[in-house]
Coordinates of C-alpha atoms in Angstrom, one line a residue:
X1 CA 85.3 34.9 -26.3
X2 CA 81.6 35.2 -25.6
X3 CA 80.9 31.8 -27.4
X4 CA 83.6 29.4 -25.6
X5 CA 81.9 29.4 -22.4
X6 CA 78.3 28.4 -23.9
X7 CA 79.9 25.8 -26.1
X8 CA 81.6 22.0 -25.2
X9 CA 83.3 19.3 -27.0
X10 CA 84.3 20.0 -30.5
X11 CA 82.1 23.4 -31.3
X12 CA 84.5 24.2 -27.9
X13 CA 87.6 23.2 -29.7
X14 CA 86.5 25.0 -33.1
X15 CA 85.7 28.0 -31.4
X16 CA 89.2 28.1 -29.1
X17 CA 90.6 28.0 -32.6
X18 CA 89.3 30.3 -34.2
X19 CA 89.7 32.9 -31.0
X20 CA 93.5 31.6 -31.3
X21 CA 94.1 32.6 -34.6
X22 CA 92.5 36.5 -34.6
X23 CA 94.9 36.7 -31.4
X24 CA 97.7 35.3 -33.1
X25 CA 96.7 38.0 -35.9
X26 CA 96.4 40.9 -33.6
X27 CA 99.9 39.9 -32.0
X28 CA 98.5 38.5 -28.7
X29 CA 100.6 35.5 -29.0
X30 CA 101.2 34.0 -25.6
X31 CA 96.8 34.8 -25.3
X32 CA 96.8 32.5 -28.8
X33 CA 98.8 29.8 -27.3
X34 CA 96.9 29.6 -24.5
X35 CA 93.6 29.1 -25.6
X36 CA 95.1 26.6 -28.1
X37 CA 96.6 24.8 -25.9
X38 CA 93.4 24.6 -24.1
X39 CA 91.6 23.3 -27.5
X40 CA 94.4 20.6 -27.6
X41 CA 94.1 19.4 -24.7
X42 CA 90.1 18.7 -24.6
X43 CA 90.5 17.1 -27.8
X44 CA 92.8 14.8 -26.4
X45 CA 90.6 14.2 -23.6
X46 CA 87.7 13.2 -26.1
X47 CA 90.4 10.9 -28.3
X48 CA 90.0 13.6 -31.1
X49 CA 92.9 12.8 -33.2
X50 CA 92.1 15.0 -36.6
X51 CA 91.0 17.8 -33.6
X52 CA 94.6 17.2 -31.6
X53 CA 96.5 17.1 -35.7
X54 CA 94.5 21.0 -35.9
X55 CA 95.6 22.1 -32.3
X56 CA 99.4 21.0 -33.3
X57 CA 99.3 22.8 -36.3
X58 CA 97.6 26.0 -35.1
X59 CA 100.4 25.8 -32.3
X60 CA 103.1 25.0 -34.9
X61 CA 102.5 28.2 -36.7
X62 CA 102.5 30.4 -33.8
X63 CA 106.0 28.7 -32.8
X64 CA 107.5 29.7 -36.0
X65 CA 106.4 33.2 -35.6
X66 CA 108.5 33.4 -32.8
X67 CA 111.4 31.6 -34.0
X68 CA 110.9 28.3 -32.3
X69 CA 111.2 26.6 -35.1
X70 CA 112.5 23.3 -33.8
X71 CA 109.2 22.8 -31.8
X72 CA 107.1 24.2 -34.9
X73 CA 108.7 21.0 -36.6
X74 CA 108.0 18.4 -33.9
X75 CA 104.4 19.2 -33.6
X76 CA 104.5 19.6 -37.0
X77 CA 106.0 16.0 -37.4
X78 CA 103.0 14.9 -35.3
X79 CA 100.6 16.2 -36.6
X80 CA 101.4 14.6 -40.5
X81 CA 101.4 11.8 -38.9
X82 CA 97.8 12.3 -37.4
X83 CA 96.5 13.6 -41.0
X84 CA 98.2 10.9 -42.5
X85 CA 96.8 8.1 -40.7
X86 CA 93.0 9.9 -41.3
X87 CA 93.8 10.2 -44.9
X88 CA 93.0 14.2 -44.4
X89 CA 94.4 15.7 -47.5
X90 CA 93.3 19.0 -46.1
X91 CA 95.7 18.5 -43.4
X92 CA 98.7 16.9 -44.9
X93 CA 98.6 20.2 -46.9
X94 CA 98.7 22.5 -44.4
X95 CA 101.4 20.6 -42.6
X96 CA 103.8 20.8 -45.8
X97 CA 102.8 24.6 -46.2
X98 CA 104.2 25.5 -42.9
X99 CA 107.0 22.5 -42.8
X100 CA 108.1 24.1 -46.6
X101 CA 108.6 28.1 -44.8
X102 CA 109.7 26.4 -41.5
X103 CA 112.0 25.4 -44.3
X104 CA 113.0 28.4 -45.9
X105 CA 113.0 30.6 -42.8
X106 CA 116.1 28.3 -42.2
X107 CA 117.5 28.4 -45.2
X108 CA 117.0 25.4 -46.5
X109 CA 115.2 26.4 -50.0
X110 CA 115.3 23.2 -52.1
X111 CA 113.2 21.7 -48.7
X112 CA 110.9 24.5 -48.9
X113 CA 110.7 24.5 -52.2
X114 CA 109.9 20.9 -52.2
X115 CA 107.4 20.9 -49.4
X116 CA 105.7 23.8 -51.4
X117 CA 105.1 22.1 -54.4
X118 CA 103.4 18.7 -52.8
X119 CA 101.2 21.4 -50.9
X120 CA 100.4 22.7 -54.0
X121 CA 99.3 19.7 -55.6
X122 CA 97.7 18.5 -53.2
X123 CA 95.3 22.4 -52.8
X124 CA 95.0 22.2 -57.0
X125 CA 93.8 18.7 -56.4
X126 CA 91.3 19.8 -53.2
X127 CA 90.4 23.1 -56.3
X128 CA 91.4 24.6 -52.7
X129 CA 92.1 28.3 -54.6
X130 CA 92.9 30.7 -50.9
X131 CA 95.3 27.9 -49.9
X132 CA 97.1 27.6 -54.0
X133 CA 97.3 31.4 -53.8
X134 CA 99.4 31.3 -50.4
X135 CA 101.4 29.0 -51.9
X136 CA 102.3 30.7 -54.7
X137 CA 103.4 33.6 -52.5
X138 CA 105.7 31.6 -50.6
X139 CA 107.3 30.5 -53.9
X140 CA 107.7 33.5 -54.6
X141 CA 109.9 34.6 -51.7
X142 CA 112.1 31.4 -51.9
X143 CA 112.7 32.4 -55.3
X144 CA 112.9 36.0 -54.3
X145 CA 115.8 34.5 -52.0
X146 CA 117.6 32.8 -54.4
X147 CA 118.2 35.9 -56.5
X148 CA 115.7 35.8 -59.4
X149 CA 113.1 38.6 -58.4
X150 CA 111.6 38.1 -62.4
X151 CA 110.4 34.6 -61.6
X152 CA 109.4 36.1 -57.9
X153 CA 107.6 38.9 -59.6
X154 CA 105.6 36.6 -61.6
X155 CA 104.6 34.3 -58.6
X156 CA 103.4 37.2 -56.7
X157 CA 101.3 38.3 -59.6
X158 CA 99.6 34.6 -60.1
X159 CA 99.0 34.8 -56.1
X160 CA 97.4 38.0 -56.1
X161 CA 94.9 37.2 -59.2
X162 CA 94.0 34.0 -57.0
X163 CA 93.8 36.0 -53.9
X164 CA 91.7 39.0 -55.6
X165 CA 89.1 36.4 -57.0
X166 CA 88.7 34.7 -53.2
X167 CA 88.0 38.2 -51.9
X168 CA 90.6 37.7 -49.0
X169 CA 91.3 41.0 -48.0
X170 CA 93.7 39.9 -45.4
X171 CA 95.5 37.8 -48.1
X172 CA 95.4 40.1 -50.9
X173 CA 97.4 42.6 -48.5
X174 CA 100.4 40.1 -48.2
X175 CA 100.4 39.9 -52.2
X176 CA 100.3 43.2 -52.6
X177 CA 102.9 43.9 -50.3
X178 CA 105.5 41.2 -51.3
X179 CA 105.0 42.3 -55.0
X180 CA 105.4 45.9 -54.0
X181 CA 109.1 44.4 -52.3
X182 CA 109.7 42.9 -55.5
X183 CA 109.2 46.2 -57.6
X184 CA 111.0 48.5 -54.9
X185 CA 113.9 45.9 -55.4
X186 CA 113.7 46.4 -59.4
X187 CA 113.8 49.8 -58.8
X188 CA 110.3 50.4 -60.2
X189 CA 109.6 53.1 -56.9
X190 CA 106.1 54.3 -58.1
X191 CA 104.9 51.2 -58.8
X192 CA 106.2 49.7 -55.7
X193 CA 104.7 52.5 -53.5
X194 CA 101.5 52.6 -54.7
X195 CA 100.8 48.8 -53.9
X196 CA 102.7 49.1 -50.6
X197 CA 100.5 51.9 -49.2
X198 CA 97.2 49.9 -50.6
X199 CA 99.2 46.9 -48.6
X200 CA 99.2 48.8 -45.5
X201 CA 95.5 50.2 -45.5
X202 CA 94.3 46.6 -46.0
X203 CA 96.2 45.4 -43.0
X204 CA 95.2 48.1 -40.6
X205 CA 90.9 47.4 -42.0
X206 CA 91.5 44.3 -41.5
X207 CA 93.4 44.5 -37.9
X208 CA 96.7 42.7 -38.8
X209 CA 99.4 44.3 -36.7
X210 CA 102.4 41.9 -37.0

């Protein structure tokens, strides 16, 4: 907030979103949107178009935690087409992440499914290691969905190993808490509490209320 003022063009846009996502994290959404919005609209001003495919996406995201989910996938839409055209790998990625839970938070899992595994290929290919651990999460859950909480256990585990060797704190905290789902489910309650307490004292360090 101190920095945005002192800053123009793109170190602005970086810097509104950045501020957008810890306010989407804390749970000041309509504050997140705003600020992003702001970021998208000076990058369109300076005929940014890999800045504008970044403002859609950030704005994407916060859509779908709301349950917008029909504008999460037009902005989405545009914004592939933006990281397409650039040939930003990065990008497409991301898009296909978010497109693929759009997906399953719809229940459409062979679409998420699919969208998961180009993302993946494309992170393994980048050797991008936060982004191939996320992934693997979200597998797991679509799997989770579908019945088999064995192959959803083992997902978990793989995404947690990646996450634990990034040092993500923030991510480690969602592995250990969907893996401590998966055990609760199997009936394994020890096991499942112990990582769902860790879960919860890594969320509150790290400030993630939602």
């Amino acid at each position: 907030e101190q920095l945005v003022p002192l800053v123009e063009a793109g170190p602005r846009i970086e810097a509104l979103l950045k501020l957008g996502k810890v306010l989407e994290l804390v749970g000041e959404w309509s504050r997140a949107e705003k600020v992003v919005v702001e970021a998208l609209g000076l990058a369109q001003h300076l005929g940014d178009r890999l800045a504008c495919a970044g403002c859609e996406t950030a704005l994407a995201e916060t859509a779908r935690k709301q349950g917008r989910y029909d504008e999460a996938v037009e902005r989405l839409e545009r914004a592939a087409r933006d990281f397409l055209t650039l040939g930003d790998d990065a990008g497409v990625g991301r898009v296909l992440h978010l497109a693929g839970t759009v997906a399953a938070q719809r229940g459409d899992y062979a679409k998420a499914t699919e969208n998961y595994q180009e993302s993946l290929a494309i992170r393994e290919r980048l050797g991008d290691k936060a982004s191939m651990g996320a992934l693997l999460s979200n597998l797991g859950i679509v799997v989770e969905y579908q019945g088999d909480l064995d192959a959803a256990r083992r997902f978990h585990e793989r995404a947690l190993a990646l996450r634990t060797e990034t040092g993500d704190r923030w991510a480690i905290a969602v592995s250990t808490n969907n893996l401590g789902l998966i055990l609760a489910m199997q009936r394994r309650f020890d096991e499942a509490r112990t990582l769902l307490q860790r879960s919860m004292q890594l969320s509150r360090e790290v400030g993630d209320s939602w």
